[in-house]
Structures are given as C-alpha cells and as structure tokens.
Amino acid sequence: MAKITKSKNSKPNKAAKLERTLVLLKPDAIHRGIVGEILQRFERIGAKMVGMKLLVSKKDTAEKHYRSDIAERYGQKVRDQLIKMLISGPIVAMVWEGIDIIATVRKMVGSTYPNLAAPGTVRGDYAHISKEYANANGLEVFNLIHASGNAEEAEIEVNVWFKPEELVQHRPIYTRLTLREED
Ligand code: CDP
Ligand code: MG
C-alpha cells in the first residue's frame, strides 16, 4: 500500500488561483472614447488594478505581443495588419489581478468576432464587425480590446508591457474583505 505522507505545507494556499492578466485597450477603443466605460466593468467586478498606462507602442513591442502564433493561425498578412493597427495610436495597457481573472476577463471581453460576441460583453456591446466583412475588405477585425487567453500568454504579455517595478502592490478594502489580504 502506498505510504501516505502529510505535506509539510498542509495549509491551503489561498493564493492558488490568484492570477494576473494583461488587457490592452486598442487604438479603436481610444478613438471611440470608451476607455472609462470599459475600465469600469473590471472595477465593478472587484478585480484589482495593479498596472495601467497610456502609451504609443513601438513596433518591436507590438511584435512581442502579437507573436508568430498569430501568423500560424491567420497568416502573416493578418499579423502585419494587427501590428500596424496596434502602433497606429495610443493604447491603454493594464494588468488586473483576481481569482481566475484570466478566464473571467476573457468572458467579459467576449468572442473575437464582435458580431458573435454576446450582449453584455465589451465586444458585443460596443462593436459589431464580422470576420466575413473584415476578410472581404482586407481589414483586421476591429474589436477594441485584447485580453490574455491563458496563464502562459498572461505571463509573457504582462512582461512585454510592464517592468516589475511598474506593477503596484496595494491592498484595497475590497480585497482585504474578500481575499483576507492583510497588510
Ligand atoms: O483577441 P482574441 O484573443 O480574441 O483573438 P486572437 O485569435 O488571439 O486574435 C488576435 C486578434 O487578431 C483579434 O483580436 C483580432 O483583432 C485579430 N484578428 C483579425 O484581425 N482577423 C482575423 N481573421 C482573426 C483575428
Ligand atoms: Mg488572443
């Protein structure tokens, strides 16, 4: 019979599913003047903002963000268009922290193609372009916002846009209550 040994650290790890995710409000969101409305949605669910800045991306930073997997999935032309779009104007880069926040933010962002995105999601509420229209007209799919797709992407993308010292450690009252975060 297998010997059952008690883990040295048997205390449950309350931070086990505490995650960080990278969100970009792309140039079309800034043009539309809906930065505040989008931000409010993440604040409203009690996610913790740990990083935020307005910037115009350099090309090499945009290339680190939209990596070769985009070309593998959609072709090099789409990747080139996307990079061009991302550096075409100001963007807002943010890091949000919370429980299962990567999946939660993706749910709030909605489907890649705004015509398929559910009402109540950012893309579903603020855009409607379809993949078919974009493809037929040689356009990228303008969908306002980027959010990391999984933990691996989140780790890479947070590091693309933020230096460690740009991420702020703080204890809002909300997370003190819900996560029992202490000073
Ligand atoms: O952003 P999301 O993770 O939902 O989608 P993605 O599959 O990672 O693709 C990245 C971005 O490429 C999308 O947000 C679209 O802006 C763009 N895209 C496009 O322009 N044309 C496509 N056929 C597919 C994606
Ligand atoms: Mg993606």
PDB file of C-alpha atoms and ligand atoms in Angstrom:
ATOM      1  CA  MET A   1       0.000   0.000   0.000  1.00  0.00           C
ATOM      2  CA  ALA A   2       1.315   3.426  -0.860  1.00  0.00           C
ATOM      3  CA  LYS A   3       2.540   5.356   2.101  1.00  0.00           C
ATOM      4  CA  ILE A   4       0.542   8.495   2.642  1.00  0.00           C
ATOM      5  CA  THR A   5       2.732  11.323   3.805  1.00  0.00           C
ATOM      6  CA  LYS A   6       1.338  14.554   5.059  1.00  0.00           C
ATOM      7  CA  SER A   7       2.531  17.538   3.073  1.00  0.00           C
ATOM      8  CA  LYS A   8       4.824  19.769   5.106  1.00  0.00           C
ATOM      9  CA  ASN A   9       2.792  22.723   3.966  1.00  0.00           C
ATOM     10  CA  SER A  10      -0.707  21.465   4.618  1.00  0.00           C
ATOM     11  CA  LYS A  11      -2.131  24.965   4.943  1.00  0.00           C
ATOM     12  CA  PRO A  12      -4.403  25.611   1.962  1.00  0.00           C
ATOM     13  CA  ASN A  13      -2.808  28.058  -0.420  1.00  0.00           C
ATOM     14  CA  LYS A  14      -5.386  30.815  -0.592  1.00  0.00           C
ATOM     15  CA  ALA A  15      -3.440  32.468  -3.399  1.00  0.00           C
ATOM     16  CA  ALA A  16      -3.554  29.318  -5.568  1.00  0.00           C
ATOM     17  CA  LYS A  17      -5.945  30.728  -8.132  1.00  0.00           C
ATOM     18  CA  LEU A  18      -5.000  34.350  -7.750  1.00  0.00           C
ATOM     19  CA  GLU A  19      -3.930  35.387 -11.229  1.00  0.00           C
ATOM     20  CA  ARG A  20      -2.890  38.407 -13.226  1.00  0.00           C
ATOM     21  CA  THR A  21      -3.995  39.174 -16.747  1.00  0.00           C
ATOM     22  CA  LEU A  22      -2.933  41.679 -19.365  1.00  0.00           C
ATOM     23  CA  VAL A  23      -5.560  43.867 -21.001  1.00  0.00           C
ATOM     24  CA  LEU A  24      -4.948  46.301 -23.847  1.00  0.00           C
ATOM     25  CA  LEU A  25      -7.469  48.868 -24.957  1.00  0.00           C
ATOM     26  CA  LYS A  26      -6.540  49.071 -28.618  1.00  0.00           C
ATOM     27  CA  PRO A  27      -6.457  52.313 -30.650  1.00  0.00           C
ATOM     28  CA  ASP A  28     -10.079  51.885 -31.773  1.00  0.00           C
ATOM     29  CA  ALA A  29     -11.216  51.976 -28.110  1.00  0.00           C
ATOM     30  CA  ILE A  30      -9.346  55.238 -27.524  1.00  0.00           C
ATOM     31  CA  HIS A  31     -10.798  56.725 -30.743  1.00  0.00           C
ATOM     32  CA  ARG A  32     -14.267  55.771 -29.564  1.00  0.00           C
ATOM     33  CA  GLY A  33     -13.771  57.458 -26.184  1.00  0.00           C
ATOM     34  CA  ILE A  34     -14.910  54.432 -24.206  1.00  0.00           C
ATOM     35  CA  VAL A  35     -11.840  53.814 -22.054  1.00  0.00           C
ATOM     36  CA  GLY A  36     -13.674  54.776 -18.857  1.00  0.00           C
ATOM     37  CA  GLU A  37     -16.681  52.623 -19.639  1.00  0.00           C
ATOM     38  CA  ILE A  38     -14.538  49.560 -20.263  1.00  0.00           C
ATOM     39  CA  LEU A  39     -12.381  50.144 -17.174  1.00  0.00           C
ATOM     40  CA  GLN A  40     -15.466  50.474 -15.055  1.00  0.00           C
ATOM     41  CA  ARG A  41     -16.531  46.950 -15.932  1.00  0.00           C
ATOM     42  CA  PHE A  42     -13.379  45.446 -14.442  1.00  0.00           C
ATOM     43  CA  GLU A  43     -13.548  47.681 -11.375  1.00  0.00           C
ATOM     44  CA  ARG A  44     -17.177  46.718 -10.909  1.00  0.00           C
ATOM     45  CA  ILE A  45     -16.419  43.014 -10.531  1.00  0.00           C
ATOM     46  CA  GLY A  46     -13.810  43.797  -7.881  1.00  0.00           C
ATOM     47  CA  ALA A  47     -10.724  42.941  -9.922  1.00  0.00           C
ATOM     48  CA  LYS A  48      -7.631  44.670  -8.581  1.00  0.00           C
ATOM     49  CA  MET A  49      -5.842  47.051 -10.922  1.00  0.00           C
ATOM     50  CA  VAL A  50      -2.118  46.569 -10.433  1.00  0.00           C
ATOM     51  CA  GLY A  51      -0.805  48.344 -13.531  1.00  0.00           C
ATOM     52  CA  MET A  52      -2.084  50.885 -16.023  1.00  0.00           C
ATOM     53  CA  LYS A  53      -0.544  53.229 -18.601  1.00  0.00           C
ATOM     54  CA  LEU A  54      -1.331  55.150 -21.773  1.00  0.00           C
ATOM     55  CA  LEU A  55       1.311  54.754 -24.445  1.00  0.00           C
ATOM     56  CA  VAL A  56       2.073  54.564 -28.130  1.00  0.00           C
ATOM     57  CA  SER A  57       3.685  51.204 -28.754  1.00  0.00           C
ATOM     58  CA  LYS A  58       6.964  50.760 -30.554  1.00  0.00           C
ATOM     59  CA  LYS A  59       6.899  48.244 -33.389  1.00  0.00           C
ATOM     60  CA  ASP A  60       9.162  45.745 -31.655  1.00  0.00           C
ATOM     61  CA  THR A  61       6.949  45.760 -28.538  1.00  0.00           C
ATOM     62  CA  ALA A  62       3.869  45.123 -30.688  1.00  0.00           C
ATOM     63  CA  GLU A  63       5.752  42.262 -32.375  1.00  0.00           C
ATOM     64  CA  LYS A  64       6.477  40.714 -28.985  1.00  0.00           C
ATOM     65  CA  HIS A  65       2.782  40.969 -28.177  1.00  0.00           C
ATOM     66  CA  TYR A  66       1.323  39.591 -31.424  1.00  0.00           C
ATOM     67  CA  ARG A  67       3.772  36.722 -31.828  1.00  0.00           C
ATOM     68  CA  SER A  68       4.295  34.115 -34.547  1.00  0.00           C
ATOM     69  CA  ASP A  69       1.290  32.053 -33.413  1.00  0.00           C
ATOM     70  CA  ILE A  70      -0.957  34.770 -34.905  1.00  0.00           C
ATOM     71  CA  ALA A  71       0.691  34.224 -38.310  1.00  0.00           C
ATOM     72  CA  GLU A  72       0.367  30.448 -37.866  1.00  0.00           C
ATOM     73  CA  ARG A  73      -3.344  30.763 -37.139  1.00  0.00           C
ATOM     74  CA  TYR A  74      -4.375  33.561 -39.501  1.00  0.00           C
ATOM     75  CA  GLY A  75      -1.466  34.175 -41.887  1.00  0.00           C
ATOM     76  CA  GLN A  76       1.372  36.686 -41.893  1.00  0.00           C
ATOM     77  CA  LYS A  77      -0.789  39.367 -43.553  1.00  0.00           C
ATOM     78  CA  VAL A  78      -3.191  39.446 -40.592  1.00  0.00           C
ATOM     79  CA  ARG A  79      -0.262  39.602 -38.153  1.00  0.00           C
ATOM     80  CA  ASP A  80       1.299  42.510 -40.082  1.00  0.00           C
ATOM     81  CA  GLN A  81      -2.036  44.364 -40.165  1.00  0.00           C
ATOM     82  CA  LEU A  82      -2.568  43.801 -36.473  1.00  0.00           C
ATOM     83  CA  ILE A  83       0.863  45.128 -35.542  1.00  0.00           C
ATOM     84  CA  LYS A  84       0.303  48.172 -37.766  1.00  0.00           C
ATOM     85  CA  MET A  85      -3.066  48.771 -36.112  1.00  0.00           C
ATOM     86  CA  LEU A  86      -1.650  48.393 -32.584  1.00  0.00           C
ATOM     87  CA  ILE A  87       1.049  51.026 -33.155  1.00  0.00           C
ATOM     88  CA  SER A  88      -1.249  53.397 -35.076  1.00  0.00           C
ATOM     89  CA  GLY A  89      -2.296  55.401 -31.996  1.00  0.00           C
ATOM     90  CA  PRO A  90      -2.403  55.448 -28.215  1.00  0.00           C
ATOM     91  CA  ILE A  91      -3.349  52.334 -26.324  1.00  0.00           C
ATOM     92  CA  VAL A  92      -4.035  51.681 -22.653  1.00  0.00           C
ATOM     93  CA  ALA A  93      -2.178  48.745 -21.117  1.00  0.00           C
ATOM     94  CA  MET A  94      -3.469  47.323 -17.849  1.00  0.00           C
ATOM     95  CA  VAL A  95      -2.830  44.457 -15.503  1.00  0.00           C
ATOM     96  CA  TRP A  96      -5.735  43.160 -13.430  1.00  0.00           C
ATOM     97  CA  GLU A  97      -5.463  40.726 -10.570  1.00  0.00           C
ATOM     98  CA  GLY A  98      -8.116  38.428  -9.148  1.00  0.00           C
ATOM     99  CA  ILE A  99      -9.404  34.907  -8.694  1.00  0.00           C
ATOM    100  CA  ASP A 100      -9.399  33.090 -12.040  1.00  0.00           C
ATOM    101  CA  ILE A 101      -9.165  36.553 -13.536  1.00  0.00           C
ATOM    102  CA  ILE A 102      -7.772  35.377 -16.887  1.00  0.00           C
ATOM    103  CA  ALA A 103     -10.900  33.389 -17.760  1.00  0.00           C
ATOM    104  CA  THR A 104     -13.203  35.940 -16.143  1.00  0.00           C
ATOM    105  CA  VAL A 105     -11.819  38.840 -18.168  1.00  0.00           C
ATOM    106  CA  ARG A 106     -11.973  36.768 -21.374  1.00  0.00           C
ATOM    107  CA  LYS A 107     -15.636  36.066 -20.616  1.00  0.00           C
ATOM    108  CA  MET A 108     -16.272  39.784 -20.131  1.00  0.00           C
ATOM    109  CA  VAL A 109     -14.397  40.643 -23.353  1.00  0.00           C
ATOM    110  CA  GLY A 110     -16.415  38.216 -25.496  1.00  0.00           C
ATOM    111  CA  SER A 111     -15.814  36.457 -28.799  1.00  0.00           C
ATOM    112  CA  THR A 112     -13.009  37.606 -31.111  1.00  0.00           C
ATOM    113  CA  TYR A 113     -15.627  38.440 -33.752  1.00  0.00           C
ATOM    114  CA  PRO A 114     -17.886  41.179 -32.403  1.00  0.00           C
ATOM    115  CA  ASN A 115     -20.933  40.053 -34.409  1.00  0.00           C
ATOM    116  CA  LEU A 116     -20.736  36.763 -32.479  1.00  0.00           C
ATOM    117  CA  ALA A 117     -19.910  38.318 -29.109  1.00  0.00           C
ATOM    118  CA  ALA A 118     -22.727  38.078 -26.583  1.00  0.00           C
ATOM    119  CA  PRO A 119     -24.535  41.206 -25.403  1.00  0.00           C
ATOM    120  CA  GLY A 120     -23.081  42.199 -22.046  1.00  0.00           C
ATOM    121  CA  THR A 121     -19.532  41.628 -23.243  1.00  0.00           C
ATOM    122  CA  VAL A 122     -17.262  44.519 -24.240  1.00  0.00           C
ATOM    123  CA  ARG A 123     -17.066  43.410 -27.864  1.00  0.00           C
ATOM    124  CA  GLY A 124     -20.772  42.542 -28.001  1.00  0.00           C
ATOM    125  CA  ASP A 125     -21.845  45.857 -26.508  1.00  0.00           C
ATOM    126  CA  TYR A 126     -19.509  48.214 -28.361  1.00  0.00           C
ATOM    127  CA  ALA A 127     -18.769  46.632 -31.759  1.00  0.00           C
ATOM    128  CA  HIS A 128     -20.435  44.525 -34.424  1.00  0.00           C
ATOM    129  CA  ILE A 129     -17.945  43.884 -37.276  1.00  0.00           C
ATOM    130  CA  SER A 130     -17.798  40.307 -38.599  1.00  0.00           C
ATOM    131  CA  LYS A 131     -14.872  38.190 -39.716  1.00  0.00           C
ATOM    132  CA  GLU A 132     -16.509  37.874 -43.146  1.00  0.00           C
ATOM    133  CA  TYR A 133     -16.702  41.651 -43.623  1.00  0.00           C
ATOM    134  CA  ALA A 134     -13.144  42.146 -42.420  1.00  0.00           C
ATOM    135  CA  ASN A 135     -11.802  39.402 -44.682  1.00  0.00           C
ATOM    136  CA  ALA A 136     -13.743  40.566 -47.751  1.00  0.00           C
ATOM    137  CA  ASN A 137     -12.410  44.103 -47.296  1.00  0.00           C
ATOM    138  CA  GLY A 138      -8.836  43.277 -46.320  1.00  0.00           C
ATOM    139  CA  LEU A 139      -9.377  44.706 -42.830  1.00  0.00           C
ATOM    140  CA  GLU A 140      -8.328  43.494 -39.428  1.00  0.00           C
ATOM    141  CA  VAL A 141     -11.158  42.642 -37.067  1.00  0.00           C
ATOM    142  CA  PHE A 142     -11.565  45.824 -35.032  1.00  0.00           C
ATOM    143  CA  ASN A 143     -12.646  44.514 -31.656  1.00  0.00           C
ATOM    144  CA  LEU A 144     -11.436  47.202 -29.240  1.00  0.00           C
ATOM    145  CA  ILE A 145      -9.680  45.127 -26.612  1.00  0.00           C
ATOM    146  CA  HIS A 146      -7.118  42.439 -26.020  1.00  0.00           C
ATOM    147  CA  ALA A 147      -7.052  40.130 -23.012  1.00  0.00           C
ATOM    148  CA  SER A 148      -4.598  37.309 -22.311  1.00  0.00           C
ATOM    149  CA  GLY A 149      -6.003  33.934 -23.379  1.00  0.00           C
ATOM    150  CA  ASN A 150      -4.372  31.729 -20.748  1.00  0.00           C
ATOM    151  CA  ALA A 151      -1.796  31.723 -17.938  1.00  0.00           C
ATOM    152  CA  GLU A 152       1.144  31.246 -20.302  1.00  0.00           C
ATOM    153  CA  GLU A 153       0.072  34.171 -22.503  1.00  0.00           C
ATOM    154  CA  ALA A 154      -0.611  36.311 -19.444  1.00  0.00           C
ATOM    155  CA  GLU A 155       2.880  35.800 -18.066  1.00  0.00           C
ATOM    156  CA  ILE A 156       4.531  36.664 -21.387  1.00  0.00           C
ATOM    157  CA  GLU A 157       2.268  39.643 -22.081  1.00  0.00           C
ATOM    158  CA  VAL A 158       2.497  41.239 -18.620  1.00  0.00           C
ATOM    159  CA  ASN A 159       6.274  41.223 -19.105  1.00  0.00           C
ATOM    160  CA  VAL A 160       6.026  42.675 -22.613  1.00  0.00           C
ATOM    161  CA  TRP A 161       4.194  45.779 -21.403  1.00  0.00           C
ATOM    162  CA  PHE A 162       5.285  46.262 -17.785  1.00  0.00           C
ATOM    163  CA  LYS A 163       8.539  46.279 -15.871  1.00  0.00           C
ATOM    164  CA  PRO A 164       8.182  44.588 -12.460  1.00  0.00           C
ATOM    165  CA  GLU A 165       8.516  47.942 -10.671  1.00  0.00           C
ATOM    166  CA  GLU A 166       5.590  49.353 -12.655  1.00  0.00           C
ATOM    167  CA  LEU A 167       3.211  46.881 -11.018  1.00  0.00           C
ATOM    168  CA  VAL A 168       1.837  48.286  -7.790  1.00  0.00           C
ATOM    169  CA  GLN A 169       1.298  46.245  -4.654  1.00  0.00           C
ATOM    170  CA  HIS A 170      -1.689  47.507  -2.719  1.00  0.00           C
ATOM    171  CA  ARG A 171      -4.490  46.252  -0.514  1.00  0.00           C
ATOM    172  CA  PRO A 172      -7.836  47.796  -1.411  1.00  0.00           C
ATOM    173  CA  ILE A 173     -10.522  47.349   1.239  1.00  0.00           C
ATOM    174  CA  TYR A 174     -12.469  45.108  -1.096  1.00  0.00           C
ATOM    175  CA  THR A 175      -9.705  42.513  -1.416  1.00  0.00           C
ATOM    176  CA  ARG A 176      -8.963  42.687   2.313  1.00  0.00           C
ATOM    177  CA  LEU A 177     -12.535  41.541   2.843  1.00  0.00           C
ATOM    178  CA  THR A 178     -12.864  39.013   0.050  1.00  0.00           C
ATOM    179  CA  LEU A 179      -9.371  37.528  -0.045  1.00  0.00           C
ATOM    180  CA  ARG A 180      -8.448  38.160   3.588  1.00  0.00           C
ATOM    181  CA  GLU A 181      -5.430  40.072   2.327  1.00  0.00           C
ATOM    182  CA  GLU A 182      -3.587  41.611   5.227  1.00  0.00           C
ATOM    183  CA  ASP A 183      -1.111  44.427   5.500  1.00  0.00           C
TER     184      ASP A 183
HETATM  185  O1  CDP B   1      -8.130  38.757 -29.331  1.00  0.00           O
HETATM  186  P1  CDP B   1      -8.502  37.298 -29.263  1.00  0.00           P
HETATM  187  O2  CDP B   1      -7.663  36.514 -28.284  1.00  0.00           O
HETATM  188  O3  CDP B   1      -9.981  37.113 -29.066  1.00  0.00           O
HETATM  189  O4  CDP B   1      -8.217  36.684 -30.721  1.00  0.00           O
HETATM  190  P2  CDP B   1      -6.908  36.054 -31.371  1.00  0.00           P
HETATM  191  O5  CDP B   1      -7.356  34.804 -32.062  1.00  0.00           O
HETATM  192  O6  CDP B   1      -5.809  35.939 -30.389  1.00  0.00           O
HETATM  193  O7  CDP B   1      -6.515  37.120 -32.474  1.00  0.00           O
HETATM  194  C1  CDP B   1      -5.870  38.322 -32.141  1.00  0.00           C
HETATM  195  C2  CDP B   1      -6.530  39.468 -32.887  1.00  0.00           C
HETATM  196  O8  CDP B   1      -6.372  39.272 -34.269  1.00  0.00           O
HETATM  197  C3  CDP B   1      -8.034  39.584 -32.719  1.00  0.00           C
HETATM  198  O9  CDP B   1      -8.416  40.230 -31.523  1.00  0.00           O
HETATM  199  C4  CDP B   1      -8.418  40.404 -33.922  1.00  0.00           C
HETATM  200  O10 CDP B   1      -8.255  41.812 -33.675  1.00  0.00           O
HETATM  201  C5  CDP B   1      -7.383  39.974 -34.955  1.00  0.00           C
HETATM  202  N1  CDP B   1      -7.918  39.085 -35.999  1.00  0.00           N
HETATM  203  C6  CDP B   1      -8.098  39.611 -37.261  1.00  0.00           C
HETATM  204  O11 CDP B   1      -7.859  40.794 -37.494  1.00  0.00           O
HETATM  205  N2  CDP B   1      -8.595  38.811 -38.266  1.00  0.00           N
HETATM  206  C7  CDP B   1      -8.878  37.514 -38.029  1.00  0.00           C
HETATM  207  N3  CDP B   1      -9.359  36.739 -39.001  1.00  0.00           N
HETATM  208  C8  CDP B   1      -8.701  36.993 -36.738  1.00  0.00           C
HETATM  209  C9  CDP B   1      -8.215  37.801 -35.723  1.00  0.00           C
HETATM  210 MG    MG B   2      -5.638  36.051 -28.336  1.00  0.00          MG
END
